Amino acid sequence: MKIGVDYYPEQWDRALWEKDAEVMARTGVKLVRIGEFAWSRLEPREGEYDFGWLDEVIGIFSRYTIGTVLCTPTNCPPLWLYEKHPEMIQVGGDGRQIRTGIRGHRCINSPVFREYAKKINTQLIRRYAGNKAVAAWQIDNELEAYLCTCEVCRGKFREWLIEKYGSVECINQAHGNSVWSGEYSSITQVQPPTDYPKAWQNPALCLDWYRFTCDSTEDFVRDTMMTIRMEDAKVPITTNTWLCENTPDFYKLFEPLDFVSYDNYPPVRIPDDPEEFYSHAFHLDLMRGVKNKNFWVMEQLSGATGSWAPMSPAPKPGMIMGYALQAMVHGADTVMHFRWRTALTGAEMHWHGILDHSNTPNRRFLEFCELCRRVSQLGILDGTYIQSDIAILYSPEADAAFKIQPQTEGFYYFQQLKAFHAAFSHFGANIDVVSPEADLSRYKVVIAPSLYVYKKSVTENIYRFVVNGGTVVLTARSGAKDENNNCIMDTLPTVFKELVGAEVSEYDPIGSEKRIIRDFAGNEFECSQWCDILKLNTARAYAEYNDGDHRCMPAVSMNRYCSGVAYYVGTVCKSDFYESLASNLMMQTGIPKLKGLPRGMEVTTRTNGRDEYICFFNNSDKPAVMPLPKPMFSVINSAGKDRLELKPFEMDIVKK
Ligand code: GAL
């Protein structure tokens, strides 16, 4: 496991490079990431390349045994290129070009951009191929599913539709264009969705547009990857991602790449409301699940954040160390902090790095030094991995479709996933967050919230899992849409009716109104947002509405199907319900529970196939005490313990 930092030599005086490398080496930094925004320094004028400074930087770091993650610099084409080829600038949903001078404004579909990108990338990669100091390549920076509507993108979108559907008539049919005289008589009439409110646009068109933008990003990644591979056969390749509004389909994005890397900025404000999701362990599990293997954090919270928004509070004492270790125990083999030193200039001068503008050691720096020391003692975790009995399915298509058509006040797809994640975490379980198309055979319990848009392979995957003895939980809005994002003339949950042994006789999008459900054991729970009123076929009621118009009608059902069990949760509850359900599911499927975990205590168990290490992380601003089920050996303190006393954001790791 390694700690690194993101470094911008082009922003600092040359005299600082060596000093920085020297301090980093003493601190225990093993890697620097360089170059993702440096195109104008690498090619100041067309065809004039300057790699001298980069040679020097890589050389300096390497002398201090610090490796380099080199980036292709295509996020920020130089202004001479925008000036020469303004047609490569992205066009927004309002039909106007985005203004340059900031970053990320290139259209990744533009052939001109692609040509210039290939040229600079080839020069760069050729120069450093075989250089032992280069540890990995990062493609561009935080690629999104760009909603560019330039002429090239429009043309490509039309080609994409024709390739998918065959003809304009078939597009009309698939998109249901008889509504509002939306029928195309020629492909040239197809336009991407505009900036007008999504509510007025065709959801089928919007979902295809999202799919097209994901494919475009994937195509750009594949193309860049090929360029790298042509010149450099060995060094692993990644790109760094985050959870933005236009989230690309992570599974497609990373398919051709060697590993996933994630930009991890956990919020530093601890919410007063315990119902508010706080642990970002969900995001870390999501990233590990993209390729089902350990990943990197390419950017990690290092100080107060602020640039497009006013500054956030600084990370509290313990957070710099705690959140890096939290990422590591959830699968991050390497954590790179953003950034070594806070910028003096530019829009992000208030997005703080480890060091402040003053460049003198501060509280965060000292904690960072301690982190590097701690990580150097964790070699025992090298090569360990996480094995989970529980999976939560994340569908990029469902996520996109719910963004296109929000269902009811307060109903958010991600929140449903997080609610289940929090509930199982409360009992100390390992949880994978994986694609609905992942191999589910290794799990005992699969949570599949709101599988909203039909996909044959996914439906079959879920049935197969239950037929083979698995326990699945489906939730409201499952099976609501066909593959084109149109509604289906059938009772919900359509394709899953047989599996859950129940159907939705009526639904009520209650939004912020509150209702009560009562489970089979007489426990009551508050629910809101959505009420499916179930008609049971072969299923039994697990919980019924206990007030309002739907009193005594089933809200949650349980059905035995072949050798497995299928639950259907037709409403959205608070954490107490999910914890109760998680507890029952774990009991029924024989998944061990850790009882008595204090609020905020997160547990991850890692194994090397022989030994198991349990990592306890106190993700709260209060000290926590917890008795261990039996005396265990702490890897952190090299001491036997029968109880843990953890300071805020402190971690202990014990051998099972
Ligand atoms: C990331 C981005 C970095 C920097 C950071 C802080 O999203 O990749 O370049 O901008 O946020 O704002």
XYZ file of C-alpha atoms and ligand atoms in Angstrom:
668
model
C 0.000 0.000 0.000
C 1.323 3.387 -0.984
C 0.724 7.045 -0.294
C 1.275 9.599 -3.027
C 0.430 13.196 -3.882
C -0.802 15.115 -6.901
C 1.848 17.588 -7.986
C 1.846 20.465 -10.475
C 5.472 21.331 -11.304
C 4.242 23.759 -13.969
C 2.720 25.862 -11.193
C 5.871 26.137 -9.087
C 9.238 27.723 -9.358
C 11.872 25.231 -10.520
C 13.839 25.830 -7.333
C 11.047 24.186 -5.364
C 10.974 20.872 -7.227
C 13.994 19.368 -5.569
C 13.063 20.737 -2.135
C 9.572 19.290 -2.485
C 10.931 15.914 -3.570
C 13.293 15.884 -0.631
C 10.521 16.660 1.904
C 8.182 14.152 0.256
C 10.795 11.428 0.414
C 11.429 12.117 4.092
C 7.690 12.050 4.709
C 7.238 8.687 3.044
C 5.552 9.710 -0.216
C 6.056 7.007 -2.844
C 4.347 8.466 -5.920
C 3.516 11.770 -7.579
C 0.907 12.309 -10.268
C 1.896 14.852 -12.882
C 0.767 16.463 -16.081
C -2.989 16.170 -16.584
C -3.374 19.901 -17.252
C 0.058 20.684 -18.679
C -0.470 20.582 -22.467
C 0.459 24.240 -22.994
C 3.817 23.586 -21.303
C 4.433 20.392 -23.238
C 3.533 21.859 -26.630
C 3.724 25.642 -26.284
C 3.269 26.114 -30.037
C 1.948 23.689 -32.572
C 4.457 20.910 -33.161
C 7.052 22.426 -30.776
C 7.422 20.047 -27.912
C 9.166 20.796 -24.661
C 9.801 17.785 -22.479
C 12.968 19.125 -20.870
C 11.204 20.305 -17.730
C 9.296 17.046 -17.383
C 12.500 15.012 -17.825
C 13.973 17.057 -15.020
C 10.983 16.628 -12.700
C 10.679 12.887 -13.256
C 14.437 12.582 -12.794
C 14.406 14.505 -9.525
C 11.595 12.443 -8.065
C 13.134 9.232 -9.210
C 16.408 10.131 -7.478
C 14.361 10.345 -4.312
C 12.802 6.953 -5.141
C 9.436 8.524 -5.844
C 7.659 7.092 -8.879
C 5.537 9.129 -11.285
C 2.004 8.625 -12.517
C 2.053 10.400 -15.854
C -1.130 11.787 -17.365
C -2.139 12.401 -20.914
C -2.729 16.165 -20.879
C -5.854 16.226 -23.005
C -8.196 17.742 -20.441
C -6.812 21.194 -21.227
C -5.894 21.800 -24.859
C -3.773 24.935 -25.223
C -5.422 28.166 -26.319
C -3.493 28.212 -29.626
C -5.370 25.055 -30.533
C -8.799 26.406 -29.580
C -7.978 29.553 -31.551
C -7.007 27.576 -34.632
C -9.876 25.126 -34.367
C -12.774 26.692 -32.502
C -14.971 23.911 -33.867
C -13.500 21.541 -31.259
C -15.068 23.462 -28.394
C -18.041 21.792 -26.728
C -21.512 23.146 -27.419
C -23.978 23.211 -24.540
C -27.624 22.229 -24.504
C -28.468 25.866 -25.316
C -26.736 25.437 -28.683
C -23.907 27.817 -27.743
C -20.206 27.083 -27.454
C -18.822 26.843 -23.959
C -16.279 29.552 -23.218
C -12.648 28.515 -23.138
C -10.019 29.576 -20.640
C -11.144 27.290 -17.856
C -10.704 23.579 -18.485
C -12.245 20.465 -19.947
C -13.895 22.271 -22.851
C -12.769 20.088 -25.685
C -15.307 17.932 -27.464
C -13.942 14.413 -27.176
C -15.735 13.435 -30.402
C -14.134 16.208 -32.447
C -11.859 14.662 -35.082
C -9.565 17.687 -34.894
C -9.227 17.330 -31.140
C -8.623 13.606 -31.481
C -5.920 14.194 -34.074
C -4.053 16.718 -31.907
C -4.593 14.623 -28.781
C -3.059 11.638 -30.520
C -0.048 13.696 -31.601
C 0.810 15.059 -28.151
C 0.053 11.726 -26.474
C 2.267 9.828 -28.886
C 5.179 12.221 -28.329
C 4.749 12.085 -24.571
C 4.397 8.339 -24.302
C 7.234 7.656 -26.718
C 9.480 9.882 -24.631
C 8.788 8.065 -21.372
C 8.074 4.510 -22.512
C 10.496 2.211 -20.744
C 11.335 4.838 -18.116
C 11.372 2.858 -14.899
C 10.182 5.856 -12.904
C 6.785 5.824 -14.616
C 4.453 3.732 -12.472
C 1.164 4.215 -14.332
C -0.593 6.271 -17.003
C -3.694 8.288 -16.246
C -5.864 9.155 -19.233
C -7.123 12.761 -19.207
C -8.922 13.807 -15.990
C -12.355 13.010 -14.591
C -13.970 12.124 -17.882
C -17.728 12.567 -17.931
C -20.578 11.516 -20.177
C -20.277 14.883 -21.945
C -23.526 16.424 -23.147
C -21.884 18.212 -26.053
C -24.319 19.098 -28.849
C -21.836 20.316 -31.483
C -22.350 19.381 -35.134
C -19.991 16.407 -34.836
C -21.824 15.026 -31.807
C -25.193 15.511 -33.483
C -23.986 13.654 -36.560
C -22.477 10.864 -34.493
C -25.622 10.552 -32.399
C -27.678 10.134 -35.567
C -25.286 7.458 -36.837
C -25.443 5.765 -33.442
C -29.250 5.655 -33.589
C -29.294 4.311 -37.129
C -26.792 1.652 -36.181
C -28.894 0.654 -33.196
C -32.357 0.757 -34.777
C -31.722 0.374 -38.514
C -34.091 3.038 -39.820
C -35.903 6.250 -38.976
C -39.192 4.282 -38.782
C -37.695 1.986 -36.146
C -36.392 4.968 -34.154
C -39.893 6.478 -34.264
C -41.302 3.211 -33.011
C -38.727 2.726 -30.258
C -38.947 6.301 -29.029
C -42.735 6.451 -29.311
C -42.548 9.543 -31.480
C -46.241 9.621 -32.399
C -46.596 11.665 -29.193
C -46.723 15.425 -29.930
C -46.010 14.924 -33.637
C -42.437 13.960 -32.823
C -42.052 11.591 -35.777
C -38.902 11.963 -37.851
C -39.233 11.735 -41.584
C -35.482 12.095 -41.977
C -32.556 11.320 -39.671
C -31.408 14.936 -40.001
C -34.355 15.949 -37.822
C -32.932 14.092 -34.806
C -31.659 16.524 -32.201
C -30.101 15.762 -28.851
C -32.118 16.816 -25.804
C -31.747 20.523 -25.164
C -31.414 22.667 -22.054
C -35.194 22.931 -21.744
C -36.482 21.197 -18.634
C -36.058 17.454 -18.932
C -39.736 17.094 -18.063
C -40.677 18.252 -21.584
C -38.374 15.943 -23.426
C -38.828 12.411 -24.570
C -37.405 10.044 -21.884
C -36.594 7.438 -24.543
C -34.525 9.965 -26.500
C -32.863 11.177 -23.281
C -31.786 7.678 -22.236
C -30.394 6.900 -25.685
C -28.550 10.212 -25.578
C -27.032 9.218 -22.212
C -26.022 5.853 -23.683
C -24.468 7.582 -26.677
C -22.469 9.975 -24.474
C -21.193 7.038 -22.404
C -20.165 5.226 -25.569
C -18.370 8.354 -26.799
C -16.345 8.595 -23.599
C -15.573 4.907 -23.734
C -14.455 5.285 -27.342
C -12.111 8.141 -26.393
C -10.652 6.047 -23.570
C -10.128 3.028 -25.825
C -8.501 5.181 -28.467
C -6.113 6.780 -25.959
C -5.389 3.425 -24.422
C -4.419 2.078 -27.848
C -2.079 5.038 -28.371
C -0.424 4.313 -25.033
C -0.164 0.591 -25.752
C 1.373 1.191 -29.176
C 4.270 3.011 -27.524
C 4.404 1.500 -24.046
C 3.453 -2.118 -23.756
C 3.639 -2.610 -20.023
C 2.803 0.250 -17.710
C -0.738 -0.054 -16.267
C -3.335 2.429 -17.484
C -6.212 4.056 -15.651
C -8.346 7.168 -15.629
C -9.605 8.960 -12.541
C -13.321 9.186 -11.997
C -15.785 10.787 -9.617
C -19.498 10.983 -8.990
C -20.621 13.933 -11.044
C -23.976 14.880 -12.541
C -23.073 13.313 -15.915
C -21.633 10.166 -14.441
C -20.282 7.912 -17.188
C -21.117 4.226 -17.112
C -18.228 3.130 -14.886
C -18.421 -0.471 -16.022
C -17.931 0.505 -19.663
C -15.434 3.251 -18.932
C -13.048 0.972 -17.074
C -13.585 -2.169 -19.102
C -10.501 -1.629 -21.287
C -8.350 -0.211 -18.473
C -6.104 -1.980 -15.986
C -7.494 -0.530 -12.802
C -10.029 1.928 -11.449
C -9.042 5.144 -9.772
C -11.337 7.393 -7.842
C -11.237 10.977 -6.585
C -12.288 10.766 -2.969
C -13.527 13.915 -1.264
C -15.604 12.815 1.722
C -17.652 15.618 3.293
C -16.079 16.939 6.492
C -19.303 18.118 8.115
C -20.869 15.466 10.289
C -24.632 15.797 9.898
C -26.778 16.313 13.000
C -29.548 14.131 11.554
C -28.561 10.457 11.942
C -30.755 9.671 8.906
C -28.445 11.673 6.658
C -25.961 9.441 4.909
C -22.506 10.216 6.066
C -20.177 7.307 5.519
C -18.670 7.403 2.048
C -17.688 3.765 2.411
C -20.495 3.154 -0.087
C -18.578 5.046 -2.796
C -15.405 3.145 -2.036
C -17.251 -0.170 -2.293
C -18.825 1.050 -5.537
C -15.373 1.756 -6.968
C -13.988 -1.599 -5.879
C -16.969 -3.275 -7.516
C -16.422 -1.684 -10.932
C -13.734 -4.199 -11.847
C -14.217 -6.379 -8.814
C -10.713 -5.721 -7.673
C -8.686 -3.285 -5.636
C -8.457 0.247 -6.956
C -6.538 3.489 -6.374
C -7.607 6.786 -4.969
C -6.057 9.272 -7.367
C -7.174 12.365 -5.448
C -7.805 12.358 -1.722
C -9.157 15.100 0.516
C -6.291 17.065 2.061
C -7.666 20.349 3.373
C -10.547 22.813 3.250
C -12.191 22.643 -0.154
C -13.483 25.609 -2.102
C -13.414 27.096 -5.566
C -16.806 26.856 -7.255
C -18.392 27.074 -3.792
C -17.326 28.934 -0.646
C -14.763 27.085 1.417
C -15.778 24.056 3.474
C -14.470 23.549 7.005
C -11.000 22.029 7.212
C -10.794 18.265 7.787
C -11.051 17.628 11.523
C -8.096 16.188 13.422
C -7.871 12.528 12.521
C -9.630 12.821 9.160
C -6.522 13.035 6.958
C -5.255 9.778 8.371
C -8.670 8.176 8.970
C -10.142 8.746 5.519
C -7.020 7.548 3.727
C -6.989 4.369 5.818
C -10.749 3.970 5.334
C -10.181 4.031 1.567
C -7.382 1.501 1.898
C -9.336 -1.004 3.924
C -12.141 -0.773 1.348
C -9.735 -1.735 -1.412
C -7.573 1.265 -2.346
C -4.032 -0.050 -2.773
C -2.689 3.439 -3.322
C -4.016 6.750 -2.043
C -2.765 9.968 -3.679
C -3.554 13.189 -1.868
C -4.809 16.179 -3.803
C -2.575 18.068 -3.644
C 0.918 18.466 -2.186
C 0.643 22.228 -1.788
C -2.256 24.639 -2.202
C -2.075 26.676 -5.429
C -1.112 30.327 -5.191
C -2.827 31.188 -8.446
C -5.776 30.086 -10.544
C -9.376 29.254 -9.748
C -8.505 26.555 -7.226
C -6.285 28.600 -4.937
C -8.696 27.884 -2.083
C -8.931 24.151 -2.613
C -6.362 23.201 -0.015
C -3.606 20.703 -0.362
C -1.640 19.083 2.429
C 0.539 22.175 2.726
C -0.983 25.641 2.889
C 0.114 28.621 0.785
C 2.754 29.394 3.400
C 4.599 26.137 2.601
C 5.368 25.595 6.263
C 4.470 22.416 8.155
C 0.953 22.595 9.584
C -1.360 20.297 11.541
C -2.509 18.466 8.412
C 1.050 17.951 7.222
C 2.021 16.413 10.547
C -0.967 14.099 10.357
C -0.027 13.233 6.792
C 3.512 12.322 7.965
C 1.940 10.084 10.578
C -0.262 8.517 7.885
C 2.768 7.693 5.729
C 4.444 6.097 8.737
C 1.330 4.102 9.558
C 0.905 2.867 6.001
C 4.513 1.736 5.863
C 3.683 -0.573 8.794
C 0.655 -2.089 7.084
C 2.547 -4.385 4.734
C 0.616 -7.205 6.328
C -2.440 -6.050 4.383
C -0.627 -6.146 1.021
C -2.281 -8.687 -1.222
C -5.338 -8.976 1.007
C -8.780 -8.547 -0.476
C -12.393 -8.239 0.555
C -14.782 -11.137 0.297
C -18.464 -10.339 0.690
C -21.601 -12.398 1.090
C -23.748 -9.412 0.250
C -23.978 -7.446 -2.978
C -25.867 -4.301 -3.814
C -26.480 -3.780 -7.513
C -25.764 -0.391 -9.044
C -27.243 0.219 -12.474
C -25.919 3.264 -14.367
C -28.995 3.055 -16.629
C -31.435 3.177 -13.721
C -29.460 6.057 -12.238
C -29.644 7.961 -15.535
C -33.323 7.167 -16.079
C -34.240 8.449 -12.608
C -32.274 11.633 -13.268
C -34.250 12.017 -16.489
C -37.571 11.472 -14.699
C -37.478 12.044 -10.934
C -40.266 9.856 -9.556
C -41.543 11.676 -6.520
C -40.367 14.193 -3.959
C -37.424 12.760 -2.026
C -37.046 9.567 -4.082
C -33.394 9.202 -5.094
C -31.928 6.080 -6.580
C -28.566 6.407 -4.858
C -30.209 6.900 -1.517
C -31.894 3.549 -1.743
C -28.560 1.882 -2.397
C -26.973 3.795 0.450
C -29.791 2.931 2.857
C -29.181 -0.784 2.360
C -25.421 -0.285 2.483
C -25.702 1.560 5.790
C -27.983 -1.126 7.218
C -25.623 -4.024 6.505
C -22.634 -1.908 7.598
C -24.362 -1.491 10.929
C -23.784 -5.223 11.512
C -20.159 -5.111 10.393
C -20.702 -6.943 7.083
C -18.495 -6.654 4.015
C -20.559 -5.407 1.094
C -19.808 -5.384 -2.623
C -21.479 -2.849 -4.885
C -21.502 -4.394 -8.346
C -23.059 -4.267 -11.768
C -26.455 -5.954 -12.245
C -24.654 -8.084 -14.824
C -21.942 -9.270 -12.432
C -21.559 -12.921 -11.546
C -23.812 -13.209 -8.482
C -23.074 -16.829 -7.677
C -20.593 -15.932 -4.927
C -23.208 -14.017 -2.871
C -25.839 -15.125 -0.387
C -27.871 -11.924 -0.459
C -28.312 -9.549 -3.386
C -30.031 -6.189 -3.020
C -31.327 -4.929 -6.342
C -32.991 -1.569 -5.727
C -35.315 -0.229 -8.437
C -34.202 -2.160 -11.514
C -36.208 0.339 -13.479
C -35.122 -0.142 -17.099
C -35.466 -3.621 -18.567
C -32.470 -5.565 -19.717
C -32.835 -9.201 -20.626
C -29.430 -10.256 -19.324
C -30.041 -8.538 -15.979
C -33.480 -10.089 -15.517
C -32.038 -13.513 -16.283
C -29.153 -12.891 -13.903
C -31.537 -12.126 -11.033
C -33.764 -15.144 -11.736
C -30.721 -17.399 -12.048
C -29.407 -16.201 -8.692
C -32.675 -16.993 -6.908
C -33.240 -20.280 -8.734
C -29.824 -21.349 -7.462
C -30.776 -20.600 -3.871
C -29.955 -16.904 -3.453
C -31.971 -14.337 -1.545
C -32.809 -11.194 -3.469
C -34.475 -7.936 -2.436
C -36.214 -5.877 -5.115
C -37.777 -2.499 -4.454
C -40.436 -0.181 -5.842
C -40.177 0.856 -9.509
C -38.581 -2.419 -10.531
C -39.562 -3.506 -14.018
C -41.321 -0.209 -14.720
C -39.694 0.546 -18.082
C -38.837 -1.407 -21.191
C -35.334 -1.215 -22.663
C -36.257 2.011 -24.464
C -37.317 3.740 -21.244
C -41.002 3.521 -22.161
C -43.724 2.233 -19.865
C -45.067 -1.300 -20.244
C -48.678 -2.427 -20.536
C -48.540 -4.892 -17.662
C -48.903 -4.822 -13.898
C -45.748 -4.023 -11.996
C -43.165 -5.289 -11.356
C -43.768 -6.802 -14.849
C -40.876 -9.176 -15.569
C -40.261 -9.719 -11.849
C -43.910 -10.585 -10.984
C -43.313 -14.286 -11.071
C -40.149 -14.054 -9.013
C -41.640 -11.970 -6.216
C -44.975 -13.801 -6.337
C -46.829 -10.512 -6.003
C -48.006 -7.636 -8.140
C -48.647 -3.962 -7.630
C -52.399 -3.459 -7.703
C -52.017 0.293 -7.230
C -49.237 2.713 -6.462
C -49.255 6.022 -4.692
C -46.336 8.463 -5.111
C -46.827 10.084 -1.699
C -43.599 12.134 -1.738
C -43.007 13.793 1.632
C -46.246 12.460 3.180
C -45.617 9.920 5.908
C -47.175 6.483 6.437
C -46.593 3.641 8.848
C -45.914 0.024 7.987
C -46.047 -2.863 10.432
C -43.974 -5.995 9.913
C -44.913 -9.623 10.659
C -43.432 -9.295 14.169
C -45.496 -6.217 14.998
C -42.643 -3.670 14.603
C -43.736 -0.334 13.145
C -41.693 1.803 10.771
C -42.265 5.145 9.111
C -42.272 5.255 5.332
C -42.707 7.958 2.687
C -41.980 8.817 -0.974
C -43.664 5.845 -2.591
C -46.353 3.276 -1.690
C -46.867 0.161 -3.791
C -50.034 -1.631 -2.732
C -49.332 -5.285 -3.270
C -51.590 -8.107 -4.320
C -50.012 -11.338 -3.141
C -50.010 -14.311 -5.492
C -47.622 -16.890 -4.088
C -45.869 -14.439 -1.717
C -46.583 -13.765 1.947
C -46.812 -10.325 3.519
C -43.672 -9.251 5.351
C -45.131 -5.862 6.261
C -48.442 -4.064 5.744
C -49.486 -0.433 5.762
C -50.855 0.369 9.157
C -52.529 3.720 8.560
C -54.084 5.886 5.837
C -55.976 4.706 2.795
C -53.893 1.593 2.353
C -54.238 0.221 5.884
C -53.871 -3.582 6.037
C -52.608 -3.771 2.456
C -49.223 -5.467 1.929
C -46.252 -3.119 1.458
C -43.404 -5.630 1.658
C -43.588 -9.247 0.543
C -41.539 -12.429 0.750
C -41.732 -15.264 -1.747
C -40.013 -18.612 -1.939
C -39.006 -19.238 -5.540
C -37.281 -22.502 -6.512
C -34.458 -22.862 -4.007
C -34.278 -19.141 -3.235
C -36.237 -16.283 -1.749
C -37.369 -12.977 -3.263
C -38.380 -9.976 -1.165
C -40.142 -6.960 -2.578
C -40.072 -3.656 -0.682
C -42.806 -1.436 -2.135
C -42.043 1.698 -0.157
C -39.146 3.774 1.151
C -38.417 3.719 4.874
C -35.996 5.115 7.386
C -32.865 3.379 8.609
C -34.629 1.396 11.373
C -36.569 -0.629 8.803
C -33.520 -1.408 6.664
C -31.535 -2.430 9.727
C -34.309 -4.730 10.848
C -34.612 -6.264 7.378
C -30.819 -6.597 7.048
C -30.665 -8.306 10.423
C -33.366 -10.803 9.386
C -31.731 -11.468 6.036
C -28.354 -12.088 7.653
C -29.883 -14.418 10.179
C -31.791 -16.397 7.544
C -28.817 -16.754 5.240
C -26.268 -17.459 7.973
C -24.162 -14.338 7.498
C -22.419 -13.550 10.796
C -23.268 -10.268 12.515
C -21.095 -8.116 14.718
C -23.404 -6.869 17.400
C -23.112 -3.750 19.518
C -21.198 -1.598 17.030
C -21.372 2.012 18.188
C -22.882 4.469 15.630
C -20.265 5.424 13.082
C -18.082 2.372 13.741
C -17.263 0.829 10.364
C -15.878 -2.638 9.957
C -14.162 -4.178 6.965
C -12.653 -7.611 6.970
C -9.750 -8.368 4.641
C -8.240 -11.727 3.963
C -5.303 -13.211 2.098
C -7.132 -16.519 1.860
C -5.548 -17.716 5.101
C -5.546 -14.951 7.709
C -8.317 -12.465 8.312
C -7.839 -8.891 9.448
C -10.745 -6.920 10.878
C -10.436 -3.174 10.417
C -12.443 -1.016 12.821
C -12.825 2.634 11.867
C -14.472 5.137 14.163
C -16.094 7.384 11.554
C -17.435 9.861 14.084
C -16.274 12.887 16.009
C -16.783 11.168 19.370
C -14.482 8.623 20.996
C -15.808 5.073 20.721
C -15.352 2.045 22.911
C -16.162 -1.436 21.808
C -15.635 -4.821 23.435
C -14.197 -7.464 21.109
C -15.961 -10.846 20.959
C -12.648 -12.436 22.053
C -9.110 -11.151 22.720
C -7.414 -10.240 19.430
C -4.028 -8.978 18.315
C -3.851 -5.370 17.142
C -1.659 -4.957 14.082
C -1.490 -1.219 14.745
C -0.237 -1.369 18.344
C 1.312 -4.849 18.252
C -0.644 -5.749 21.364
C -3.397 -8.111 22.439
C -6.743 -6.435 23.149
C -10.139 -7.455 24.399
C -11.719 -4.068 23.721
C -11.097 -1.169 21.377
C -10.954 2.458 22.379
C -10.836 4.620 19.313
C -10.418 8.365 19.084
C -12.525 10.211 16.471
C -11.603 8.943 12.979
C -9.109 6.471 14.369
C -8.633 2.984 12.966
C -7.471 -0.212 14.568
C -6.815 -3.457 12.747
C -6.941 -6.761 14.565
C -6.050 -10.229 13.406
C -9.029 -12.532 13.686
C -11.121 17.172 -8.927
C -10.230 17.466 -10.112
C -8.965 18.189 -9.682
C -9.320 19.340 -8.816
C -10.080 18.819 -7.628
C -10.430 19.889 -6.630
O -12.420 16.950 -9.268
O -9.861 16.292 -10.782
O -8.273 18.621 -10.819
O -10.060 20.240 -9.542
O -11.265 18.242 -8.074
O -11.264 20.846 -7.125
